[in-house]
Coordinates of C-alpha atoms in Angstrom, one line a residue:
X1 CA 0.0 0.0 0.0
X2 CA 1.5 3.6 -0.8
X3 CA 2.4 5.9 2.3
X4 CA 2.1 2.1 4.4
X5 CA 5.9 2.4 6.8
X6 CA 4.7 -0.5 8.9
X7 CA 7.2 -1.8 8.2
X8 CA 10.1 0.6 9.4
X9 CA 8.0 0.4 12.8
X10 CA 8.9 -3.1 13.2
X11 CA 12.7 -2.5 13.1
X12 CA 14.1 -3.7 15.9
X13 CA 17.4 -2.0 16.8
X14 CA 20.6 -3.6 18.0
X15 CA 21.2 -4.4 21.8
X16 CA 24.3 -2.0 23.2
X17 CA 25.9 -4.3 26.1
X18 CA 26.3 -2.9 28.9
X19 CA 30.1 -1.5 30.6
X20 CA 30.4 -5.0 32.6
X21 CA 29.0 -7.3 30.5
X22 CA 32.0 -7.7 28.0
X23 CA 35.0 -6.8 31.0
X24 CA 35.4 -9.6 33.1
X25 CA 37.8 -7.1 35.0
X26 CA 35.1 -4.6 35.8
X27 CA 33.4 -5.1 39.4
X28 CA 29.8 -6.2 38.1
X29 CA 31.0 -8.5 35.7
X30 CA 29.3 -11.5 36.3
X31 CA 30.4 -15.1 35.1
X32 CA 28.7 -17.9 33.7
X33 CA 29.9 -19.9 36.8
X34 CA 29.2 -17.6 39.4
X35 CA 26.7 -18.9 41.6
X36 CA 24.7 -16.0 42.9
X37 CA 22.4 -17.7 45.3
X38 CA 25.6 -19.4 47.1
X39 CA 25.8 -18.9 50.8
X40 CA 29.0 -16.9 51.8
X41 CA 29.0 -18.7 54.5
X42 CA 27.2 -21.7 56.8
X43 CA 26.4 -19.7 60.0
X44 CA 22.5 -18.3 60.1
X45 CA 22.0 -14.5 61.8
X46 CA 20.4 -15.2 64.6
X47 CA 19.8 -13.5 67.8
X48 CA 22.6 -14.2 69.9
X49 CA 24.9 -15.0 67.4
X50 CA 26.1 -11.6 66.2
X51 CA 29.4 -11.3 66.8
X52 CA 30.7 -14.6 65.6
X53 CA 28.2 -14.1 62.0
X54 CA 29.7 -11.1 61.4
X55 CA 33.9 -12.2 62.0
X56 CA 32.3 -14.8 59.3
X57 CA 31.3 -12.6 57.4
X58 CA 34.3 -10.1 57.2
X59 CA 36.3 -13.0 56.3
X60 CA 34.4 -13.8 53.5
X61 CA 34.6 -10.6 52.1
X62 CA 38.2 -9.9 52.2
X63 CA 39.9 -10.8 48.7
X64 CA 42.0 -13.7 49.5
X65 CA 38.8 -15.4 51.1
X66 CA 38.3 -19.2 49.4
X67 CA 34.6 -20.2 49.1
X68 CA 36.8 -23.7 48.3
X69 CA 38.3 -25.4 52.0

């Protein structure tokens, strides 16, 4: 049909990835391994426990940490 640009309505334009999805350096990268629902670590917060959750958790989060004992 004349003056019909359906068409160029259906174009669908090309996905830009984002910053961290191509840089396995940057900080959100996230890999194909990673397993985000994986507990850093065994110990439950519960009421009385706070102190010796949150040593746990410290250590954890410091670099050298090894989810692997």
């Amino acid at each position: 049909m004349a003056g019909d640009d359906s068409k160029s309505k259906d174009v669908v334009q090309p996905r830009v990835p984002q910053p961290w999805e191509n840089n396995p350096y940057h900080e959100l990268y996230l890999h194909h391994s990673d397993q985000t629902g994986e507990a850093l670590i065994p110990i439950l917060l519960e009421e009385d426990n706070y102190q010796s959750w949150q040593e746990a958790i410290l250590a954890a989060l410091e670099p050298d940490f090894s989810m692997v004992h």
